[in-house]
Coordinates of C-alpha atoms and ligand atoms in Angstrom, one line a residue:
X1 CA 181.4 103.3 173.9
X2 CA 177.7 104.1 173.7
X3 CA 175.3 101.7 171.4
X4 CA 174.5 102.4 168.4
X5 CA 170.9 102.9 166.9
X6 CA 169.4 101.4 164.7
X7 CA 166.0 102.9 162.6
X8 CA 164.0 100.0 160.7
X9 CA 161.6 101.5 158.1
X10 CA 159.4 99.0 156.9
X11 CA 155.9 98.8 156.4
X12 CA 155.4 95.1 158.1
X13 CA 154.6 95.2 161.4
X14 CA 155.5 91.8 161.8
X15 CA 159.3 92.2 159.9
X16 CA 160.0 94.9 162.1
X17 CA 159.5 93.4 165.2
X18 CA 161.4 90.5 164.3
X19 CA 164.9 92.5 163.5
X20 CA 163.8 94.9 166.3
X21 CA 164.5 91.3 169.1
X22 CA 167.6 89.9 167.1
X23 CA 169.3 93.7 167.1
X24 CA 167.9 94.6 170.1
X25 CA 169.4 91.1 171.4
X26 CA 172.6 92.2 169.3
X27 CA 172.9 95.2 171.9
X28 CA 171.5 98.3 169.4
X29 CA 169.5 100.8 170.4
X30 CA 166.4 100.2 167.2
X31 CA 163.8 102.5 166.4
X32 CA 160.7 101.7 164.6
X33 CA 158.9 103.5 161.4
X34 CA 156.2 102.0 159.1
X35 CA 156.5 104.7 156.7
X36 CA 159.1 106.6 154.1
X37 CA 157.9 109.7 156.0
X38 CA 157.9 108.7 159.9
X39 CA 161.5 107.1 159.0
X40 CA 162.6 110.7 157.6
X41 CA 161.0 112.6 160.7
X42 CA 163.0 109.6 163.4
X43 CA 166.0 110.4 161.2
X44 CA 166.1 113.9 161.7
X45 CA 165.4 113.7 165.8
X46 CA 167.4 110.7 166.5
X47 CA 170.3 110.8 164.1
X48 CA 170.9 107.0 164.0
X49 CA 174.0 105.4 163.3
X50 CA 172.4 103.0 160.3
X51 CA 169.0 103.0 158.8
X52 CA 167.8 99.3 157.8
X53 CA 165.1 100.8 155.2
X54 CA 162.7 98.8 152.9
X55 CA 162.0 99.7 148.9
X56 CA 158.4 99.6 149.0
X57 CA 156.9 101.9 151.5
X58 CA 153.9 103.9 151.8
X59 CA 154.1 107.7 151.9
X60 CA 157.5 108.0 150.8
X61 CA 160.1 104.6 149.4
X62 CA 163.6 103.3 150.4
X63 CA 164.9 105.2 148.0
X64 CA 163.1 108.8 148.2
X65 CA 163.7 108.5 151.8
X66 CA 167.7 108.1 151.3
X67 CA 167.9 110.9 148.9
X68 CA 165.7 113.1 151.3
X69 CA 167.9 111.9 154.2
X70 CA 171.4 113.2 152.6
X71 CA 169.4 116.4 151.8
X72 CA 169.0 116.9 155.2
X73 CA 172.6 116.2 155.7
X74 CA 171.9 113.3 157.8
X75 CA 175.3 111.1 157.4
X76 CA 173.3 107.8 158.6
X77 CA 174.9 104.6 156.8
X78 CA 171.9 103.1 154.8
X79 CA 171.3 99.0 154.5
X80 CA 168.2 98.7 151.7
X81 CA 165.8 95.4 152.6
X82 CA 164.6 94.5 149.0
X83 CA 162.1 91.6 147.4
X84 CA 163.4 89.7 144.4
X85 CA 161.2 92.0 141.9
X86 CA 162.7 95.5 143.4
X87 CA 166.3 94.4 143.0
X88 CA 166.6 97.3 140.1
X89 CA 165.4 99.7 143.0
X90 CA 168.2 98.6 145.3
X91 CA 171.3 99.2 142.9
X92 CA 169.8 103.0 142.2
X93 CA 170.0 103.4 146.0
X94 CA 173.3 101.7 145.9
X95 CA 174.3 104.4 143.2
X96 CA 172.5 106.9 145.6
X97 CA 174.5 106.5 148.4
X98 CA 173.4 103.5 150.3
X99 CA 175.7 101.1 151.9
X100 CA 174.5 98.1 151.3
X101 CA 171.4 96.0 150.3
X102 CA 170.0 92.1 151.5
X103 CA 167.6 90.7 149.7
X104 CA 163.9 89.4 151.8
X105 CA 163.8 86.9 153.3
X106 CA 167.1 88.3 155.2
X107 CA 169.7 86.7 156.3
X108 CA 169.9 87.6 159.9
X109 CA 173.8 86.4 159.5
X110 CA 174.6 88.3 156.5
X111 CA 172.9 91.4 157.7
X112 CA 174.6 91.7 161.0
X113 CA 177.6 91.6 158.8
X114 CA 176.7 94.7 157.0
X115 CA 175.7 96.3 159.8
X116 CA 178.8 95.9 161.5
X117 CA 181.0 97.1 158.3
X118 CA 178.8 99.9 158.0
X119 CA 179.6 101.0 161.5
X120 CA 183.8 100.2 161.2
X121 CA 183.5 102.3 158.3
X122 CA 181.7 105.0 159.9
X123 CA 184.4 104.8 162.6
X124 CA 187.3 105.1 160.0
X125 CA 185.6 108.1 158.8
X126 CA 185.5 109.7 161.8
X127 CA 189.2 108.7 162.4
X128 CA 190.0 110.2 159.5
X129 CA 188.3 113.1 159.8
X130 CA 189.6 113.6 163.2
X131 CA 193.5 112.9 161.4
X132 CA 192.9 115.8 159.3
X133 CA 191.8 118.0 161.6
X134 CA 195.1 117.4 163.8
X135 CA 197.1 117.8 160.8
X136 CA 195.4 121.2 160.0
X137 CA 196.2 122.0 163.6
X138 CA 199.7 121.0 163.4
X139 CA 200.2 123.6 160.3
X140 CA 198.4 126.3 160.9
X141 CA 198.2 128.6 164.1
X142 CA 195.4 130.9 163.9
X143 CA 196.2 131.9 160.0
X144 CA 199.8 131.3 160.4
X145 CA 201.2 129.1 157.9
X146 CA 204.1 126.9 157.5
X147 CA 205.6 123.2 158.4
X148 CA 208.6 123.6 158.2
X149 CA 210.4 122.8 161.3
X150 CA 211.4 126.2 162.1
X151 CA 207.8 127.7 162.2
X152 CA 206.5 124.4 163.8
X153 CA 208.9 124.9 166.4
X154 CA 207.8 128.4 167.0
X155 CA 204.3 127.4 167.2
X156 CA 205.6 125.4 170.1
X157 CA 206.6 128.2 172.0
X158 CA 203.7 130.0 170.8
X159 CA 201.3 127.3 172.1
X160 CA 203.2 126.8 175.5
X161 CA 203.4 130.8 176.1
X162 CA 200.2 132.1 175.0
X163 CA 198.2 130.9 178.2
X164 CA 200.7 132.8 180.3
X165 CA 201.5 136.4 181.5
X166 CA 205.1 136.0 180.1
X167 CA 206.1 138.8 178.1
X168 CA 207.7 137.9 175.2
X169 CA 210.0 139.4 173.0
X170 CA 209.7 138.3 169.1
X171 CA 212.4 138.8 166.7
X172 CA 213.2 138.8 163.1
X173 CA 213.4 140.3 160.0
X174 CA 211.0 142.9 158.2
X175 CA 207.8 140.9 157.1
X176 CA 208.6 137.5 158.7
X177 CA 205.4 137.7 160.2
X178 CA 206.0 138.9 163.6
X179 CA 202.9 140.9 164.2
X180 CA 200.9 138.0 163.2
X181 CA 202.7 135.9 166.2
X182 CA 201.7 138.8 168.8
X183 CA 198.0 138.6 167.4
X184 CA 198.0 134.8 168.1
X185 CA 199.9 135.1 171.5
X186 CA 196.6 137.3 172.4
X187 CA 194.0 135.1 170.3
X188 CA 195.6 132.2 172.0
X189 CA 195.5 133.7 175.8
X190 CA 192.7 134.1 178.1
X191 CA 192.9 137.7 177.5
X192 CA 191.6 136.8 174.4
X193 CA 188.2 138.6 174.9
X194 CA 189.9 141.7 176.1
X195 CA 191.8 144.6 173.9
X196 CA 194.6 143.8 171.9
X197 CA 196.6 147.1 171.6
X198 CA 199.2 147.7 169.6
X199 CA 202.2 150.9 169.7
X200 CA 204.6 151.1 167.2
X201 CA 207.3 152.9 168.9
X202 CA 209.1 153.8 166.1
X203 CA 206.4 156.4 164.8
X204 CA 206.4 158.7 167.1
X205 CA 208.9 161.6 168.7
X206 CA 210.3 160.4 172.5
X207 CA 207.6 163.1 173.9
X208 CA 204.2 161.7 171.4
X209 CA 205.3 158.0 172.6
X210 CA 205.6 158.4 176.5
X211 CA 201.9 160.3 176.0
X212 CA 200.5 157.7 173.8
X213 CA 201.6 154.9 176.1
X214 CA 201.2 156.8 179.6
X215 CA 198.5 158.9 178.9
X216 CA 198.9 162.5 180.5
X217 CA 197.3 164.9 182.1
X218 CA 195.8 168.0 181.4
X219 CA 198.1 170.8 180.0
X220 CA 201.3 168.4 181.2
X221 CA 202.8 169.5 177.9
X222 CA 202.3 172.1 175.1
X223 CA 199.3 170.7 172.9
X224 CA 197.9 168.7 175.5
X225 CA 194.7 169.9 176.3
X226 CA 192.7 167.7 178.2
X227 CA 193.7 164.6 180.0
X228 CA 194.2 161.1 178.3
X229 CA 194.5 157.4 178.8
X230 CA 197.8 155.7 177.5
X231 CA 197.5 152.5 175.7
X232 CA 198.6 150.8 178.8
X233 CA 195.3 151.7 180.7
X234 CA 193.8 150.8 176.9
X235 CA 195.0 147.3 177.1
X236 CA 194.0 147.0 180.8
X237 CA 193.3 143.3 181.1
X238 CA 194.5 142.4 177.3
X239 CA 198.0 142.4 175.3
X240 CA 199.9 145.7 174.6
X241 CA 202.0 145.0 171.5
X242 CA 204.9 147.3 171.1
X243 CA 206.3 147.2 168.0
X244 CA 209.9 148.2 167.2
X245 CA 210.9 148.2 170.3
X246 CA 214.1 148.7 169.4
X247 CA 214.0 152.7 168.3
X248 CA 212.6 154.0 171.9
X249 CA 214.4 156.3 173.4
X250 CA 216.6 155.8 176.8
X251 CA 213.9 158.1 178.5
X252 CA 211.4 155.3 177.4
X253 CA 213.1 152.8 178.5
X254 CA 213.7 153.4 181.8
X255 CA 210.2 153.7 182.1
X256 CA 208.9 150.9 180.4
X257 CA 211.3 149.4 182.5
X258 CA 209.9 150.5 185.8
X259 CA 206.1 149.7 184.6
X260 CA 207.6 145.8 183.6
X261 CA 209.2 145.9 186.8
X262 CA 206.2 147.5 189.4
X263 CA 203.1 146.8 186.9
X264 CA 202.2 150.7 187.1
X265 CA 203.3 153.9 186.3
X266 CA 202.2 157.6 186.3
X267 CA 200.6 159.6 183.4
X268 CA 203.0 162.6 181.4
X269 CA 202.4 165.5 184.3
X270 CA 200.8 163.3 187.0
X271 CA 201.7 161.8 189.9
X272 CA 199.1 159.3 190.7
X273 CA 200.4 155.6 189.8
X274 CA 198.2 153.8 187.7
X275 CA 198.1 150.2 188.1
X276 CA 197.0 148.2 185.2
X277 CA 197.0 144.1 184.3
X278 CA 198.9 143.9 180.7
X279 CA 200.6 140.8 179.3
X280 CA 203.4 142.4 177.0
X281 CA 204.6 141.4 173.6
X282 CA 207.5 143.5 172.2
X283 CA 208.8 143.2 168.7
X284 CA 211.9 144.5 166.4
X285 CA 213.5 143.7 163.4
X286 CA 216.9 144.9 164.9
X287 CA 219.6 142.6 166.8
X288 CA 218.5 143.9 169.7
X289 CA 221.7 141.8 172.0
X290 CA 223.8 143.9 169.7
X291 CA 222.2 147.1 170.0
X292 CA 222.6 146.2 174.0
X293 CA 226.3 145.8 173.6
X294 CA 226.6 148.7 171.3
X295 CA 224.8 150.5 174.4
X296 CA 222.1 151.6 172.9
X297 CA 219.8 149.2 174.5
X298 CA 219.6 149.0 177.8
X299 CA 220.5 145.6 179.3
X300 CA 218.4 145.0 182.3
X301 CA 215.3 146.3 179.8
X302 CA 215.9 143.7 177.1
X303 CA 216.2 140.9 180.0
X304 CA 212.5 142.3 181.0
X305 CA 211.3 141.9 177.4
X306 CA 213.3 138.6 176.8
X307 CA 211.7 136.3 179.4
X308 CA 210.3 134.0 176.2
X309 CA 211.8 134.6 172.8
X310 CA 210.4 133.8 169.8
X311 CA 212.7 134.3 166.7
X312 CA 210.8 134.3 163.1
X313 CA 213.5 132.8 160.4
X314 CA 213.5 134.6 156.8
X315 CA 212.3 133.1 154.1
X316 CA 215.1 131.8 152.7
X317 CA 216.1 130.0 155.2
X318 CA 212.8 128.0 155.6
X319 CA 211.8 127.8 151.7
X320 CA 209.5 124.8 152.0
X321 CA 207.1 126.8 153.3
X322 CA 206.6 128.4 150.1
X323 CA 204.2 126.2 148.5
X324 CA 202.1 126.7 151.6
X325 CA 202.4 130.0 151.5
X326 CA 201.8 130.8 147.9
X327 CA 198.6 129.0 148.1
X328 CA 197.1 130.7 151.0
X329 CA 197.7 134.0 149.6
X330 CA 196.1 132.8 146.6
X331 CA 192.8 131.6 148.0
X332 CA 193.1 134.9 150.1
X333 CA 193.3 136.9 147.4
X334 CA 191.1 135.2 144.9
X335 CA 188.5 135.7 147.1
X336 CA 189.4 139.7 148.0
X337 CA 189.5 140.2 144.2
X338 CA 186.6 137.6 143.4
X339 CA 188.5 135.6 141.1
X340 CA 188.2 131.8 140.2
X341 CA 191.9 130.3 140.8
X342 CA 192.9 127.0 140.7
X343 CA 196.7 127.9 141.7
X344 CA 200.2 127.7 140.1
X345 CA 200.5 127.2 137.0
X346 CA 203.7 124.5 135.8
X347 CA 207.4 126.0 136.6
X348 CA 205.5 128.7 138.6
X349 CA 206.8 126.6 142.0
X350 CA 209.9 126.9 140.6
X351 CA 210.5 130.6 140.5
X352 CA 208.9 130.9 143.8
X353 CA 211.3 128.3 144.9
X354 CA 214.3 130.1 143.2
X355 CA 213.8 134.0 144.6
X356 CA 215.3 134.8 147.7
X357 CA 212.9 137.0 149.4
X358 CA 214.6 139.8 150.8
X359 CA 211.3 141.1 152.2
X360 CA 209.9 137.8 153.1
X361 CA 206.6 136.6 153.7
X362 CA 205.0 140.1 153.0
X363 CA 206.8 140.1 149.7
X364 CA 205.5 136.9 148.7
X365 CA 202.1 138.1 150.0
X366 CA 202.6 141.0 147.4
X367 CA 203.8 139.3 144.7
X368 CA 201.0 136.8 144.7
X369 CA 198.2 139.4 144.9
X370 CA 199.7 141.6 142.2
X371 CA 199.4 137.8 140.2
X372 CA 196.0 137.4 141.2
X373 CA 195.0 140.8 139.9
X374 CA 197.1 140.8 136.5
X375 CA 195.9 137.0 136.2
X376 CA 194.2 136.4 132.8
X377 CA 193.7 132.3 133.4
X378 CA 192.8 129.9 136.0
X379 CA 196.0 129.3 137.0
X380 CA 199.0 131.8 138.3
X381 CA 202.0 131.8 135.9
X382 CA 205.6 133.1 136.1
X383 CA 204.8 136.1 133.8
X384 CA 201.7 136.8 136.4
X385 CA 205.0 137.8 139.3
X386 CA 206.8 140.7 139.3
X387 CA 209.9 140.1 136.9
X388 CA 212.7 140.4 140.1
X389 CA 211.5 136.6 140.4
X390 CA 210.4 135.3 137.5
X391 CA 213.6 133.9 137.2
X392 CA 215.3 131.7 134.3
X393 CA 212.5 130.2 132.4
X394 CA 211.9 126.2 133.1
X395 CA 212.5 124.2 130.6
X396 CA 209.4 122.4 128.9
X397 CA 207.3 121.1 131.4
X398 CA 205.4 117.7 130.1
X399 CA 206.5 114.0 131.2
X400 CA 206.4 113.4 127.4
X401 CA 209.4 115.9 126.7
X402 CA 211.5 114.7 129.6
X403 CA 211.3 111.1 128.7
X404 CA 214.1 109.8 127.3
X405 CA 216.4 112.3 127.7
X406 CA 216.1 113.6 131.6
X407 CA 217.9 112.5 134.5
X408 CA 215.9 110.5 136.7
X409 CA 216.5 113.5 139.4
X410 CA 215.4 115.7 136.8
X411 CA 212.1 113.8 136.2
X412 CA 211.8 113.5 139.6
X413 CA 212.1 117.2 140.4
X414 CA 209.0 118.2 137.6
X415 CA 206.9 115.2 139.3
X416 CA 207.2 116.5 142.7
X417 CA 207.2 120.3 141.8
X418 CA 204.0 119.7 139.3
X419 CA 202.3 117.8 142.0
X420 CA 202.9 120.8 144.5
X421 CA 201.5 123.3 142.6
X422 CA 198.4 121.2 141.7
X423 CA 198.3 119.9 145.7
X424 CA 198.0 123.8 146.4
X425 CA 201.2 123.4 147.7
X426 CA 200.2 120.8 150.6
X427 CA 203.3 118.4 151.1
X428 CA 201.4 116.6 153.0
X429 CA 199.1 115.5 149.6
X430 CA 201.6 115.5 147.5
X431 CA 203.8 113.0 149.9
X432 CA 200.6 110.9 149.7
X433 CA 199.7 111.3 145.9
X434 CA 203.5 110.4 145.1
X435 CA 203.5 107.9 147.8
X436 CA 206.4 109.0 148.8
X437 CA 207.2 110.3 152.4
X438 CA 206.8 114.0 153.6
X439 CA 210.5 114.7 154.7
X440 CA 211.4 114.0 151.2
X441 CA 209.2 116.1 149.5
X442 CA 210.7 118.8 152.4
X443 CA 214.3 118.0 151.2
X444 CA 213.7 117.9 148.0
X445 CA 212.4 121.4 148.4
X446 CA 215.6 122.7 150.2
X447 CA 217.8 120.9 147.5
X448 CA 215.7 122.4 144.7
X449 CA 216.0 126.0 146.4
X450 CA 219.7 125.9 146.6
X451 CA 219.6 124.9 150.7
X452 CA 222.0 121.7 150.3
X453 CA 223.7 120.3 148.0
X454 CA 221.8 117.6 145.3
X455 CA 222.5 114.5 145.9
X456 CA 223.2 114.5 149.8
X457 CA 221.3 111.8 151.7
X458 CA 217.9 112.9 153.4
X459 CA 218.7 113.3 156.9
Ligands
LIG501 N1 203.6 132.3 158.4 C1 202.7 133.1 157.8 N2 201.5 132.7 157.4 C2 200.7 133.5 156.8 N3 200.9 134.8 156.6 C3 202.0 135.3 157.0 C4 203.0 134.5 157.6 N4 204.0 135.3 158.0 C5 203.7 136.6 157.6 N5 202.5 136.6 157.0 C6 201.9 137.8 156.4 O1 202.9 138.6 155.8 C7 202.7 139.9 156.1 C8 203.8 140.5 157.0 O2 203.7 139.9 158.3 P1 203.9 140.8 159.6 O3 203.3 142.1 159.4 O4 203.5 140.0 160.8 O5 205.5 140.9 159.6 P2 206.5 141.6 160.6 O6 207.5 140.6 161.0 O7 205.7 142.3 161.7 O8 207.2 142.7 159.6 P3 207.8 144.2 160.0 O9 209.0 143.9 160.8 O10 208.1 144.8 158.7 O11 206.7 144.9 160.8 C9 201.4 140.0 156.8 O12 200.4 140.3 155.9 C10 201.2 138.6 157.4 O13 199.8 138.3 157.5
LIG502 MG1 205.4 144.3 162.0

């Protein structure tokens, strides 16, 4: 670990170069400024770990020099060196931020003693900090949200598959968020700097597609007047995305297949093959193993597309991650419509909780942003959502009203709900404001959405 520095601002010469031996002794790295001013200008070039700064100093005091210090957004942990009679001054840097004081003469012991809890606690922070960070990592993948296990597990696979050439095939219902996994296989890839192209196969007749992906050449077919690049040759070097792969054509599929198989192909009415470099992600809302039996698929295609599969659970089967959700789409959309949102307000969890999402995350998303626009208040309530899902109303909300009279589950269920919706749906605050562990919360969430039965034992 590298030493850490040390600035002394004090106008003695003599104080100075006393602490600067004993710390210097102590194995810090020490600066020197006589003045308020110098000490700022050190600050800003040196970024020390722990400024040991005196009240009284010309050009610019202890406590002018703090305050001008956090302006700069230095983070530097202050220790104030104070006489008897500018004790006063010490507390108001105290109040201002400053870690500690010691009182002249110092006590070399007691002083060595703040430094070093200064610089644990500066460590801690960092820890922390650096906790948090892995946290955010651990729920969110490039915008995608969601912890329960079934979208962490498929940001495993996304993790693991993105750096590769693989070409995946993702699966799942309508608005489950499969585009938004293609986008971060590619943002996630070393292609990321190159296009990201994206087809969707289902828009266009068998003889628009094979041009639109192939390219053709000129006059190859009625309407085709000069010659054109497909979206292959578009993605050359990045990620074609072809969506709905499950309504092409068996023309289109034998040649996608041959491109998957050779890496090139030949343009509508050419005969020159084109070689391109194009990591493929194909998506469909369709069972595509059963359109394969049904033969309408063909098999040695889908085994081509299917090298890694990533398959996107509905929303209702993964309804803890609709705390999560909700608030995302409300700070989203708060900011689109430039409204000041706090989130959900009481029992509106609850009817989030209850719906069962047919059109899944993208109907959330569209419920929540028709709330934020009909939203009169700070917070989101029940009557803000479409009335599909408001739902039965709650009963009265307030820990006075439930006690006596609620079960303890019952209390239980408004304390970790209300704590949700004011945790903008984090678990993992809530967990920590309740004091209670995540996986609850998680189960709790299931139970309260109808996934298992009350009453069964966490797992
Ligand atoms: N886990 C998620 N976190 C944040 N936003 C999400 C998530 N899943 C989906 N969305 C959002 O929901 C909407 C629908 O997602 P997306 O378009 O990726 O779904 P899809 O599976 O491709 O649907 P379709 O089959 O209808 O094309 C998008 O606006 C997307 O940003
Ligand atoms: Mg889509």
């Amino acid at each position: 670990m590298s030493r850490a520095t040390i600035l002394i601002a004090d106008d003695e010469s003599t104080a100075r170069a006393g602490l600067r031996s004993i710390l210097t002794e102590e194995g810090y790295e020490v600066l020197e400024a006589e003045d308020g001013e110098a000490a700022l200008q050190l600050l800003g070039q040196h970024a020390p770990e722990v400024v040991l700064s005196d009240v009284r100093m010309p050009r610019r005091d202890g406590n002018s020099l703090l305050r001008a210090a956090k302006e700069q957004g230095s983070d530097a942990s202050f220790v104030m060196m104070t006489a008897f009679g500018t004790i006063e001054s010490a507390v108001e840097a105290m109040r201002a931020g400053a870690e500690n004081y010691v009182i002249k003469p110092i006590d070399v012991g007691a002083l060595l003693v703040f430094i070093e809890k200064a610089l644990e606690k500066r460590r801690l922070v960092h820890e922390a900090e650096g906790l948090r960070e892995r946290v955010r990592e651990r729920y969110k993948l490039e915008g995608i949200i969601g912890d329960s296990p079934e979208l962490q597990s498929v940001f495993e696979v996304v993790k693991r598959a993105a750096p590769t050439k693989a070409t995946v095939l993702v699966l799942g219902e309508s608005g489950t968020g499969k585009e938004l996994v293609a986008q971060a296989l590619h943002e996630l890839s070393p292609r990321k700097d190159k296009p990201f192209v994206k087809v969707s196969c289902a828009a266009l007749s068998e003889t628009l597609l094979e041009s639109e992906l192939f390219g053709h050449e000129k006059g190859s077919f009625t309407g085709a007047a000069g010659r054109r690049e497909g979206r292959f040759e578009a993605a050359d070097g990045g990620t074609l995305f072809l969506d709905e792969i499950g309504e092409i054509s068996p023309t289109v599929q034998v040649k996608l297949l041959r491109v998957l198989q050779t890496r090139s192909f030949e343009r509508v009415g050419g005969t020159a093959p084109v070689q391109v470099d194009v990591r493929i992600v194909a998506a469909t809302n369709r069972d595509l193993l059963a359109e394969v039996k049904a033969g309408r698929f063909r098999e040695d295609l889908y085994y081509r597309l299917n090298v890694v599969a990533v398959t996107l659970p509905p929303l209702r089967r993964r309804r803890m991650d609709i705390p999560g959700l909700a608030a995302h789409f409300i700070e989203k959309y708060a900011k689109a419509y430039g409204k000041e949102l706090r989130g959900l307000a009481p029992g509106t969890l609850h009817a989030l909780l209850s719906h069962d999402w047919p059109g899944n995350v993208r109907e959330l998303e569209n419920a929540i942003e028709r709330a934020v626009v009909l939203c009169q208040s700070a917070e989101l309530s029940a009557d803000d959502l479409p009335t599909t899902l408001r739902g039965p109303r709650p009963e009265t909300r307030d820990a006075q009203s439930l006690i006596p009279g609620a079960t303890f589950a019952q209390i239980e269920r408004e304390a970790i709900l209300r704590t949700l919706e004011l945790c903008q749906g984090s678990t993992a605050r809530a967990a920590e404001m309740l004091d209670i562990s995540v996986r609850k919360i998680q189960y709790r969430l299931k139970e309260y959405s109808g996934d298992v039965k009350p009453g069964d034992a966490p797992e």
